[in-house]
PDB file of C-alpha atoms in Angstrom:
ATOM      1  CA  MET A   1       9.960  20.542 -14.754  1.00 70.00           C
ATOM      2  CA  CYS A   2       7.609  20.129 -11.676  1.00 76.00           C
ATOM      3  CA  ILE A   3       9.324  20.229  -8.332  1.00 76.00           C
ATOM      4  CA  ARG A   4       7.015  19.081  -5.065  1.00 77.00           C
ATOM      5  CA  ASP A   5       8.532  18.608  -1.671  1.00 77.00           C
ATOM      6  CA  ARG A   6       5.570  16.534  -0.921  1.00 81.00           C
ATOM      7  CA  PHE A   7       4.215  13.952  -3.744  1.00 82.00           C
ATOM      8  CA  SER A   8       0.688  14.366  -1.829  1.00 81.00           C
ATOM      9  CA  SER A   9       0.703  18.137  -2.798  1.00 81.00           C
ATOM     10  CA  LEU A  10       0.360  16.377  -6.297  1.00 79.00           C
ATOM     11  CA  THR A  11      -2.039  13.649  -5.568  1.00 78.00           C
ATOM     12  CA  ASP A  12      -4.227  16.425  -3.752  1.00 81.00           C
ATOM     13  CA  LEU A  13      -4.507  18.445  -6.573  1.00 79.00           C
ATOM     14  CA  MET A  14      -5.716  15.645  -8.528  1.00 76.00           C
ATOM     15  CA  GLU A  15      -8.584  15.148  -6.377  1.00 77.00           C
ATOM     16  CA  LYS A  16      -9.701  18.673  -7.415  1.00 80.00           C
ATOM     17  CA  LYS A  17     -12.659  18.767  -9.636  1.00 77.00           C
ATOM     18  CA  TYR A  18     -11.046  21.468 -11.984  1.00 73.00           C
ATOM     19  CA  ALA A  19      -7.683  18.931 -12.194  1.00 73.00           C
ATOM     20  CA  SER A  20      -9.558  15.361 -12.204  1.00 72.00           C
ATOM     21  CA  ASP A  21      -7.972  14.592 -15.653  1.00 75.00           C
ATOM     22  CA  LEU A  22      -4.862  15.584 -14.521  1.00 78.00           C
ATOM     23  CA  LYS A  23      -3.480  12.043 -13.755  1.00 76.00           C
ATOM     24  CA  GLY A  24      -4.735  10.817 -17.231  1.00 75.00           C
ATOM     25  CA  PHE A  25      -3.132  13.766 -19.022  1.00 77.00           C
ATOM     26  CA  LEU A  26       0.283  13.231 -17.261  1.00 79.00           C
ATOM     27  CA  THR A  27       0.218   9.688 -18.041  1.00 75.00           C
ATOM     28  CA  ASP A  28      -0.497  10.191 -21.938  1.00 75.00           C
ATOM     29  CA  ILE A  29       2.275  13.092 -22.220  1.00 76.00           C
ATOM     30  CA  TYR A  30       5.274  10.770 -20.370  1.00 75.00           C
ATOM     31  CA  ASP A  31       5.882   9.205 -23.598  1.00 70.00           C
ATOM     32  CA  CYS A  32       6.461  12.297 -25.540  1.00 69.00           C
ATOM     33  CA  GLY A  33       4.503  11.314 -28.307  1.00 67.00           C
ATOM     34  CA  TYR A  34       1.734  13.193 -30.472  1.00 74.00           C
ATOM     35  CA  PRO A  35       0.970  17.125 -29.703  1.00 78.00           C
ATOM     36  CA  GLN A  36      -1.451  17.404 -26.914  1.00 76.00           C
ATOM     37  CA  THR A  37      -4.245  19.621 -27.023  1.00 78.00           C
ATOM     38  CA  LYS A  38      -6.250  20.946 -24.010  1.00 74.00           C
ATOM     39  CA  SER A  39      -8.912  23.831 -23.322  1.00 75.00           C
ATOM     40  CA  LEU A  40      -8.085  26.324 -20.807  1.00 71.00           C
ATOM     41  CA  SER A  41     -10.210  29.376 -19.874  1.00 74.00           C
ATOM     42  CA  GLY A  42     -12.123  29.032 -23.165  1.00 79.00           C
ATOM     43  CA  LYS A  43      -8.718  28.847 -25.038  1.00 83.00           C
ATOM     44  CA  THR A  44      -7.072  25.878 -27.027  1.00 84.00           C
ATOM     45  CA  ILE A  45      -3.556  25.366 -26.068  1.00 80.00           C
ATOM     46  CA  THR A  46      -1.289  22.943 -27.909  1.00 82.00           C
ATOM     47  CA  VAL A  47       1.511  21.334 -26.478  1.00 78.00           C
ATOM     48  CA  GLN A  48       4.542  20.219 -28.627  1.00 77.00           C
ATOM     49  CA  ASN A  49       7.658  18.327 -27.476  1.00 72.00           C
ATOM     50  CA  HIS A  50       6.344  17.950 -24.162  1.00 73.00           C
ATOM     51  CA  TYR A  51       9.213  16.250 -21.877  1.00 74.00           C
ATOM     52  CA  PRO A  52       7.730  16.326 -18.312  1.00 77.00           C
ATOM     53  CA  ASN A  53       9.819  15.755 -15.424  1.00 77.00           C
ATOM     54  CA  ILE A  54       8.442  15.374 -11.805  1.00 82.00           C
ATOM     55  CA  PHE A  55      10.759  15.075  -8.873  1.00 82.00           C
ATOM     56  CA  ALA A  56       8.811  14.612  -5.362  1.00 84.00           C
ATOM     57  CA  GLY A  57       9.349  13.117  -2.130  1.00 83.00           C
ATOM     58  CA  THR A  58       7.090  11.010   0.274  1.00 82.00           C
ATOM     59  CA  ALA A  59       7.368   9.293   3.545  1.00 79.00           C
ATOM     60  CA  LEU A  60       6.850   5.385   3.060  1.00 76.00           C
ATOM     61  CA  ASP A  61       4.201   5.641   5.435  1.00 75.00           C
ATOM     62  CA  TRP A  62       2.114   7.706   3.290  1.00 78.00           C
ATOM     63  CA  LEU A  63       2.973   5.909   0.215  1.00 76.00           C
ATOM     64  CA  GLU A  64       1.876   2.675   1.785  1.00 71.00           C
ATOM     65  CA  LYS A  65      -1.613   4.174   2.833  1.00 72.00           C
ATOM     66  CA  ALA A  66      -2.060   6.053  -0.744  1.00 72.00           C
ATOM     67  CA  SER A  67      -1.181   3.367  -2.980  1.00 70.00           C
ATOM     68  CA  ASN A  68      -3.820   1.147  -4.606  1.00 67.00           C
ATOM     69  CA  THR A  69      -3.900  -1.709  -7.179  1.00 66.00           C
ATOM     70  CA  GLN A  70      -5.245   0.503 -10.019  1.00 69.00           C
ATOM     71  CA  ASP A  71      -2.329   3.113  -9.997  1.00 71.00           C
ATOM     72  CA  PHE A  72       0.090   0.519 -10.825  1.00 69.00           C
ATOM     73  CA  LYS A  73      -2.096  -1.259 -13.117  1.00 64.00           C
ATOM     74  CA  SER A  74      -2.868   2.054 -15.005  1.00 66.00           C
ATOM     75  CA  GLY A  75       0.677   2.819 -15.378  1.00 69.00           C
ATOM     76  CA  TRP A  76       0.850   5.722 -13.110  1.00 76.00           C
ATOM     77  CA  TYR A  77       3.198   4.876 -10.527  1.00 76.00           C
ATOM     78  CA  THR A  78       5.248   2.763 -13.083  1.00 75.00           C
ATOM     79  CA  ARG A  79       6.406   5.884 -14.938  1.00 79.00           C
ATOM     80  CA  PHE A  80       8.137   6.906 -11.667  1.00 81.00           C
ATOM     81  CA  LEU A  81      11.636   5.903 -10.309  1.00 83.00           C
ATOM     82  CA  PHE A  82      11.501   5.371  -6.744  1.00 82.00           C
ATOM     83  CA  ILE A  83      14.751   5.718  -4.847  1.00 82.00           C
ATOM     84  CA  TRP A  84      14.285   5.060  -1.352  1.00 75.00           C
ATOM     85  CA  GLY A  85      16.410   3.799   1.553  1.00 69.00           C
ATOM     86  CA  GLU A  86      15.786   1.411   4.743  1.00 66.00           C
ATOM     87  CA  ASP A  87      15.640   3.432   7.971  1.00 67.00           C
ATOM     88  CA  THR A  88      19.063   3.188   9.794  1.00 69.00           C
ATOM     89  CA  GLY A  89      17.587   4.443  13.155  1.00 72.00           C
ATOM     90  CA  ARG A  90      20.073   7.446  13.228  1.00 78.00           C
ATOM     91  CA  VAL A  91      19.057  10.667  14.169  1.00 81.00           C
ATOM     92  CA  ILE A  92      20.627  13.541  12.418  1.00 81.00           C
ATOM     93  CA  PRO A  93      19.133  16.908  13.703  1.00 84.00           C
ATOM     94  CA  PHE A  94      21.560  19.207  11.220  1.00 84.00           C
ATOM     95  CA  PRO A  95      21.704  17.236   7.998  1.00 78.00           C
ATOM     96  CA  LYS A  96      24.657  17.851   5.494  1.00 80.00           C
ATOM     97  CA  LYS A  97      23.543  20.330   2.741  1.00 78.00           C
ATOM     98  CA  ASN A  98      23.338  19.266  -0.528  1.00 74.00           C
ATOM     99  CA  SER A  99      26.098  20.085  -2.823  1.00 77.00           C
ATOM    100  CA  ASP A 100      25.317  22.874  -4.929  1.00 82.00           C
ATOM    101  CA  LYS A 101      28.243  22.369  -7.204  1.00 85.00           C
ATOM    102  CA  LYS A 102      26.998  19.049  -8.208  1.00 82.00           C
ATOM    103  CA  ARG A 103      23.670  20.082  -8.537  1.00 78.00           C
ATOM    104  CA  MET A 104      24.838  22.961 -11.270  1.00 85.00           C
ATOM    105  CA  GLN A 105      27.107  20.264 -12.910  1.00 82.00           C
ATOM    106  CA  ILE A 106      24.111  17.986 -13.461  1.00 77.00           C
ATOM    107  CA  ILE A 107      22.043  20.844 -14.952  1.00 79.00           C
ATOM    108  CA  ASN A 108      24.959  22.063 -17.023  1.00 82.00           C
ATOM    109  CA  ASP A 109      25.625  18.551 -18.371  1.00 79.00           C
ATOM    110  CA  LEU A 110      22.007  18.471 -19.210  1.00 76.00           C
ATOM    111  CA  ILE A 111      22.027  21.508 -21.074  1.00 79.00           C
ATOM    112  CA  ASP A 112      25.191  20.563 -23.014  1.00 78.00           C
ATOM    113  CA  ILE A 113      23.747  17.272 -23.941  1.00 75.00           C
ATOM    114  CA  HIS A 114      20.441  19.322 -25.139  1.00 74.00           C
ATOM    115  CA  LYS A 115      22.428  21.506 -27.248  1.00 77.00           C
ATOM    116  CA  LEU A 116      24.152  18.545 -29.126  1.00 74.00           C
ATOM    117  CA  THR A 117      23.241  17.982 -32.762  1.00 66.00           C
ATOM    118  CA  ALA A 118      25.773  15.159 -33.339  1.00 64.00           C
ATOM    119  CA  GLY A 119      23.209  12.850 -34.996  1.00 73.00           C
ATOM    120  CA  GLN A 120      22.022   9.452 -34.593  1.00 83.00           C
ATOM    121  CA  MET A 121      23.465   7.368 -31.555  1.00 88.00           C
ATOM    122  CA  LYS A 122      24.669   3.892 -32.013  1.00 92.00           C
ATOM    123  CA  PHE A 123      25.752   0.970 -29.322  1.00 95.00           C
ATOM    124  CA  SER A 124      29.206  -1.025 -30.004  1.00 96.00           C
ATOM    125  CA  PRO A 125      28.924  -4.529 -30.185  1.00 96.00           C
ATOM    126  CA  GLU A 126      30.677  -4.745 -26.761  1.00 96.00           C
ATOM    127  CA  ALA A 127      27.773  -2.475 -25.471  1.00 96.00           C
ATOM    128  CA  ASN A 128      25.102  -4.878 -27.110  1.00 95.00           C
ATOM    129  CA  ASP A 129      26.827  -7.649 -25.434  1.00 95.00           C
ATOM    130  CA  VAL A 130      26.332  -6.312 -21.956  1.00 95.00           C
ATOM    131  CA  TYR A 131      22.650  -5.358 -22.608  1.00 95.00           C
ATOM    132  CA  ASN A 132      21.852  -8.741 -23.870  1.00 94.00           C
ATOM    133  CA  ASP A 133      23.281 -10.399 -20.771  1.00 93.00           C
ATOM    134  CA  PHE A 134      21.420  -7.886 -18.503  1.00 92.00           C
ATOM    135  CA  TYR A 135      18.019  -8.436 -20.408  1.00 91.00           C
ATOM    136  CA  ALA A 136      18.457 -12.217 -20.161  1.00 88.00           C
ATOM    137  CA  ARG A 137      19.469 -12.004 -16.375  1.00 85.00           C
ATOM    138  CA  ASN A 138      16.456  -9.809 -15.448  1.00 84.00           C
ATOM    139  CA  ARG A 139      13.572 -10.347 -17.867  1.00 79.00           C
ATOM    140  CA  LYS A 140      11.822 -13.368 -16.083  1.00 72.00           C
ATOM    141  CA  LEU A 141      10.082 -11.599 -13.269  1.00 62.00           C
ATOM    142  CA  GLU A 142       7.880 -13.867 -11.219  1.00 59.00           C
ATOM    143  CA  ASP A 143       5.861 -11.171  -9.236  1.00 58.00           C
ATOM    144  CA  THR A 144       3.167  -9.270 -11.357  1.00 59.00           C
ATOM    145  CA  ALA A 145       3.448  -6.021  -9.327  1.00 62.00           C
ATOM    146  CA  VAL A 146       7.349  -5.806  -9.445  1.00 68.00           C
ATOM    147  CA  LYS A 147       7.038  -6.867 -13.246  1.00 72.00           C
ATOM    148  CA  THR A 148       4.561  -3.701 -13.749  1.00 71.00           C
ATOM    149  CA  MET A 149       7.152  -1.579 -11.943  1.00 74.00           C
ATOM    150  CA  ASN A 150      10.201  -2.970 -13.701  1.00 79.00           C
ATOM    151  CA  VAL A 151       8.951  -3.091 -17.231  1.00 78.00           C
ATOM    152  CA  ARG A 152       9.986   0.466 -18.351  1.00 82.00           C
ATOM    153  CA  LEU A 153      13.028   0.135 -16.800  1.00 87.00           C
ATOM    154  CA  PHE A 154      14.918  -2.025 -19.957  1.00 89.00           C
ATOM    155  CA  ASP A 155      14.315   1.055 -22.367  1.00 88.00           C
ATOM    156  CA  TYR A 156      15.884   3.354 -19.304  1.00 89.00           C
ATOM    157  CA  THR A 157      18.855   1.196 -19.511  1.00 93.00           C
ATOM    158  CA  MET A 158      19.678   2.027 -23.123  1.00 93.00           C
ATOM    159  CA  LYS A 159      18.689   5.770 -22.329  1.00 89.00           C
ATOM    160  CA  ILE A 160      21.092   6.106 -19.414  1.00 92.00           C
ATOM    161  CA  ALA A 161      23.886   4.568 -21.474  1.00 95.00           C
ATOM    162  CA  MET A 162      23.242   7.292 -24.153  1.00 91.00           C
ATOM    163  CA  LEU A 163      23.416   9.866 -21.627  1.00 88.00           C
ATOM    164  CA  ASN A 164      26.448   8.514 -20.484  1.00 91.00           C
ATOM    165  CA  ALA A 165      28.047   8.583 -23.523  1.00 91.00           C
ATOM    166  CA  LEU A 166      26.783  11.974 -24.520  1.00 86.00           C
ATOM    167  CA  SER A 167      28.047  13.601 -21.447  1.00 84.00           C
ATOM    168  CA  SER A 168      31.551  12.613 -22.759  1.00 86.00           C
ATOM    169  CA  LYS A 169      30.418  14.184 -26.392  1.00 83.00           C
ATOM    170  CA  ARG A 170      30.339  10.450 -27.716  1.00 88.00           C
ATOM    171  CA  THR A 171      27.516   9.433 -29.941  1.00 88.00           C
ATOM    172  CA  GLU A 172      28.714   5.704 -29.815  1.00 92.00           C
ATOM    173  CA  VAL A 173      27.555   3.843 -26.580  1.00 95.00           C
ATOM    174  CA  SER A 174      30.473   1.991 -25.002  1.00 96.00           C
ATOM    175  CA  LYS A 175      31.026  -0.979 -22.955  1.00 95.00           C
ATOM    176  CA  ASP A 176      31.669   1.037 -19.870  1.00 95.00           C
ATOM    177  CA  ASP A 177      28.594   3.417 -20.610  1.00 96.00           C
ATOM    178  CA  MET A 178      26.136   0.242 -20.625  1.00 96.00           C
ATOM    179  CA  LEU A 179      27.791  -1.288 -17.549  1.00 95.00           C
ATOM    180  CA  LYS A 180      27.267   1.935 -15.524  1.00 94.00           C
ATOM    181  CA  SER A 181      23.605   2.287 -16.753  1.00 94.00           C
ATOM    182  CA  SER A 182      22.962  -1.546 -16.216  1.00 93.00           C
ATOM    183  CA  THR A 183      24.376  -1.474 -12.631  1.00 92.00           C
ATOM    184  CA  PHE A 184      22.274   1.205 -11.680  1.00 91.00           C
ATOM    185  CA  ILE A 185      19.132  -0.095 -13.149  1.00 91.00           C
ATOM    186  CA  GLU A 186      19.587  -3.345 -11.276  1.00 89.00           C
ATOM    187  CA  TRP A 187      19.845  -1.333  -8.141  1.00 88.00           C
ATOM    188  CA  LEU A 188      16.543   0.082  -9.073  1.00 86.00           C
ATOM    189  CA  MET A 189      14.864  -3.061  -9.906  1.00 85.00           C
ATOM    190  CA  TYR A 190      16.436  -4.499  -6.602  1.00 82.00           C
ATOM    191  CA  ASN A 191      14.894  -1.220  -5.036  1.00 81.00           C
ATOM    192  CA  ASN A 192      11.343  -1.891  -6.425  1.00 80.00           C
ATOM    193  CA  ALA A 193      11.183  -5.570  -4.939  1.00 77.00           C
ATOM    194  CA  ARG A 194      11.985  -4.489  -1.645  1.00 76.00           C
ATOM    195  CA  LEU A 195       9.375  -1.736  -1.864  1.00 77.00           C
ATOM    196  CA  MET A 196       6.713  -4.100  -3.284  1.00 74.00           C
ATOM    197  CA  GLU A 197       7.403  -6.814  -0.931  1.00 71.00           C
ATOM    198  CA  ASP A 198       7.677  -4.646   2.299  1.00 70.00           C
ATOM    199  CA  HIS A 199       5.662  -1.591   1.813  1.00 70.00           C
ATOM    200  CA  ILE A 200       3.156  -1.850  -0.986  1.00 71.00           C
ATOM    201  CA  SER A 201      -0.091  -3.936   0.168  1.00 65.00           C
ATOM    202  CA  PHE A 202      -3.189  -4.621  -1.844  1.00 66.00           C
ATOM    203  CA  GLY A 203      -6.333  -5.685  -0.001  1.00 65.00           C
ATOM    204  CA  VAL A 204      -6.441  -6.344   3.881  1.00 70.00           C
ATOM    205  CA  TRP A 205      -4.738  -9.814   3.901  1.00 69.00           C
ATOM    206  CA  ASP A 206      -1.831  -8.462   2.145  1.00 74.00           C
ATOM    207  CA  THR A 207      -1.641  -5.948   4.633  1.00 75.00           C
ATOM    208  CA  GLU A 208      -1.670  -8.241   7.582  1.00 81.00           C
ATOM    209  CA  ILE A 209       0.813 -10.283   6.146  1.00 81.00           C
ATOM    210  CA  LYS A 210       3.477  -7.462   5.739  1.00 79.00           C
ATOM    211  CA  LYS A 211       2.748  -6.089   9.265  1.00 82.00           C
ATOM    212  CA  ILE A 212       3.760  -9.264  10.994  1.00 85.00           C
ATOM    213  CA  ARG A 213       6.972 -10.028   8.761  1.00 84.00           C
ATOM    214  CA  ASN A 214       8.016  -6.548   9.156  1.00 83.00           C
ATOM    215  CA  LEU A 215       7.708  -6.838  12.975  1.00 87.00           C
ATOM    216  CA  ILE A 216       9.582 -10.197  12.628  1.00 87.00           C
ATOM    217  CA  ARG A 217      12.296  -8.310  10.729  1.00 82.00           C
ATOM    218  CA  LYS A 218      12.495  -5.502  13.111  1.00 84.00           C
ATOM    219  CA  LYS A 219      12.606  -7.515  16.158  1.00 86.00           C
ATOM    220  CA  LYS A 220      14.775 -10.257  14.998  1.00 86.00           C
ATOM    221  CA  GLU A 221      12.986 -13.282  16.605  1.00 87.00           C
ATOM    222  CA  LEU A 222       9.289 -13.189  18.041  1.00 88.00           C
ATOM    223  CA  THR A 223       6.763 -15.799  19.570  1.00 89.00           C
ATOM    224  CA  ARG A 224       2.892 -16.029  18.240  1.00 87.00           C
ATOM    225  CA  ARG A 225       2.229 -14.472  21.840  1.00 89.00           C
ATOM    226  CA  ASP A 226       4.464 -11.591  21.307  1.00 90.00           C
ATOM    227  CA  ILE A 227       3.057 -10.825  17.936  1.00 89.00           C
ATOM    228  CA  MET A 228      -0.689 -10.957  19.119  1.00 89.00           C
ATOM    229  CA  ARG A 229       0.210  -8.468  21.500  1.00 89.00           C
ATOM    230  CA  ALA A 230       2.381  -6.164  19.477  1.00 90.00           C
ATOM    231  CA  LEU A 231      -0.474  -5.903  16.739  1.00 88.00           C
ATOM    232  CA  HIS A 232      -3.528  -6.728  18.866  1.00 87.00           C
ATOM    233  CA  LEU A 233      -4.446  -9.574  16.630  1.00 85.00           C
ATOM    234  CA  ASN A 234      -6.445 -12.646  17.695  1.00 87.00           C
ATOM    235  CA  LYS A 235      -4.758 -16.123  17.673  1.00 86.00           C
ATOM    236  CA  ARG A 236      -6.555 -17.338  14.511  1.00 84.00           C
ATOM    237  CA  GLN A 237      -5.387 -14.081  12.757  1.00 83.00           C
ATOM    238  CA  VAL A 238      -1.741 -14.625  13.745  1.00 87.00           C
ATOM    239  CA  GLU A 239      -1.612 -18.638  12.969  1.00 87.00           C
ATOM    240  CA  MET A 240      -2.913 -18.139   9.350  1.00 85.00           C
ATOM    241  CA  VAL A 241      -0.551 -15.557   8.488  1.00 86.00           C
ATOM    242  CA  ILE A 242       2.421 -17.377   9.844  1.00 87.00           C
ATOM    243  CA  GLU A 243       1.435 -20.331   8.113  1.00 87.00           C
ATOM    244  CA  THR A 244       1.279 -18.312   4.850  1.00 84.00           C
ATOM    245  CA  LEU A 245       4.829 -16.982   5.544  1.00 85.00           C
ATOM    246  CA  LEU A 246       6.280 -20.185   6.486  1.00 86.00           C
ATOM    247  CA  GLU A 247       4.848 -21.746   3.257  1.00 81.00           C
ATOM    248  CA  ARG A 248       6.292 -18.739   1.177  1.00 76.00           C
ATOM    249  CA  GLY A 249       9.674 -19.309   2.869  1.00 80.00           C
ATOM    250  CA  ASP A 250       9.637 -15.891   4.102  1.00 80.00           C
ATOM    251  CA  ILE A 251      10.044 -16.880   7.661  1.00 86.00           C
ATOM    252  CA  GLU A 252      11.424 -19.886   9.465  1.00 87.00           C
ATOM    253  CA  ARG A 253      10.278 -21.694  12.860  1.00 87.00           C
ATOM    254  CA  VAL A 254      13.037 -22.043  15.459  1.00 86.00           C
ATOM    255  CA  VAL A 255      12.288 -24.572  18.358  1.00 85.00           C
ATOM    256  CA  SER A 256      14.362 -24.310  21.699  1.00 78.00           C
ATOM    257  CA  GLN A 257      15.766 -27.291  23.474  1.00 72.00           C
ATOM    258  CA  PRO A 258      13.494 -28.742  26.155  1.00 72.00           C
ATOM    259  CA  SER A 259      13.939 -27.201  29.460  1.00 68.00           C
ATOM    260  CA  SER A 260      14.290 -29.265  32.570  1.00 68.00           C
ATOM    261  CA  GLY A 261      10.471 -29.358  32.877  1.00 69.00           C
ATOM    262  CA  GLY A 262      10.234 -30.476  29.409  1.00 68.00           C
ATOM    263  CA  TRP A 263       8.811 -27.101  27.677  1.00 74.00           C
ATOM    264  CA  GLN A 264       9.885 -25.771  24.573  1.00 74.00           C
ATOM    265  CA  THR A 265       9.777 -22.115  23.157  1.00 83.00           C
ATOM    266  CA  GLU A 266       8.699 -21.783  19.534  1.00 86.00           C
ATOM    267  CA  THR A 267       9.705 -18.615  17.709  1.00 89.00           C
ATOM    268  CA  TYR A 268      10.077 -17.413  14.435  1.00 89.00           C
ATOM    269  CA  ARG A 269      12.374 -15.231  12.352  1.00 88.00           C
ATOM    270  CA  GLU A 270      13.096 -13.793   8.930  1.00 86.00           C
ATOM    271  CA  MET A 271      14.695 -15.735   6.170  1.00 79.00           C
ATOM    272  CA  PRO A 272      17.097 -13.718   4.175  1.00 67.00           C
ATOM    273  CA  PHE A 273      15.668 -11.674   1.295  1.00 57.00           C
ATOM    274  CA  THR A 274      16.838 -12.747  -1.975  1.00 51.00           C
ATOM    275  CA  THR A 275      17.112 -11.162  -5.453  1.00 47.00           C
ATOM    276  CA  GLN A 276      18.974 -10.884  -8.645  1.00 46.00           C
ATOM    277  CA  PHE A 277      21.229  -7.669  -8.311  1.00 49.00           C
ATOM    278  CA  GLN A 278      24.288  -7.548 -10.616  1.00 44.00           C
ATOM    279  CA  GLY A 279      24.461 -11.221 -11.402  1.00 44.00           C
ATOM    280  CA  LYS A 280      24.618 -12.483  -7.861  1.00 45.00           C
ATOM    281  CA  VAL A 281      22.201 -12.933  -5.089  1.00 40.00           C
ATOM    282  CA  VAL A 282      21.809 -10.118  -2.231  1.00 41.00           C
ATOM    283  CA  ASN A 283      21.097 -10.792   1.170  1.00 39.00           C
TER     284      ASN A 283
END
C-alpha cells in the first residue's frame, strides 16, 4: 500500500531517471497477473501475489495542468478511482478530524475478508438481474474519454458486490449487495463524466472551450464582452467558442426585451448538465 499526500510527488518521482519505468511497472502489476521480476542493485527480485493500492490526494488545478491524452489512452489514469467534489465556496479553518474508529473498522473488515477461506463466490439470480440492468443502462458511453475512464468500473461493480457479501461472511452475492455496489459505481461514473467535461482538456482549443463554459457556470449569465474582459480573449476567439458551445447544447442564448431606445442585450447561460445516474437524469 502506497499513501501519498500529494499525487504529484508520485508523478515527480516517475520523471527521475532511476524510476523512468515506474509508471509502466505499476500499470503492469495492477492486474495482479504473472509474477514480476526486476533487477535492483545487481540483484534479481521476483514479486508474486502483487495487489498494489495507491491512495493520494491532489488539487483539481494540478490535475488539469498535468493531464495529457497519453496518460488516459495508456491506461495509467484509468486504473484510478477519482473521488472529488465541487467547490462549495465554504471556508473551514478547522476541518473535522477523520474518524479513527471508522478507519480501523474498514481495515479490520478487509483483514477479516482476507482471512476467509470460504471457497468460490456466486451471484444470486436477483443479483444477476440487477447487474444486467446496470450494464444495459450504462454500457453506451458516447464520449471516448469518459468511456476510457469507465470501462473498468463494470468489473469493479462485481468486485465491490462480492466485498459487500464477504463483509457479512457470505459467499453468495445478494440483490442488496449488488444494488449498493451499482449505486456507488454509477456515482463514480457521474463523477468521471463531470471531471472529463469540466476539468480535463486535450489541446488548446479544448482548454479555451472549458474556460469559457466554466466561467459562464460560475457567473450564471454573461455577455460576450464580459467573457472577453474576464479571460483577456479577443472577439473572434470568444465568438468561435460561443458558437461551438451553442451547437453542442452546453449553453443557451438569452435575448432581453428591447429598451425604450430599441437596444437589446444578448447574454449566455449554461444548460443543465445531464447524465444517466441510478436510472435517472441528474441535473
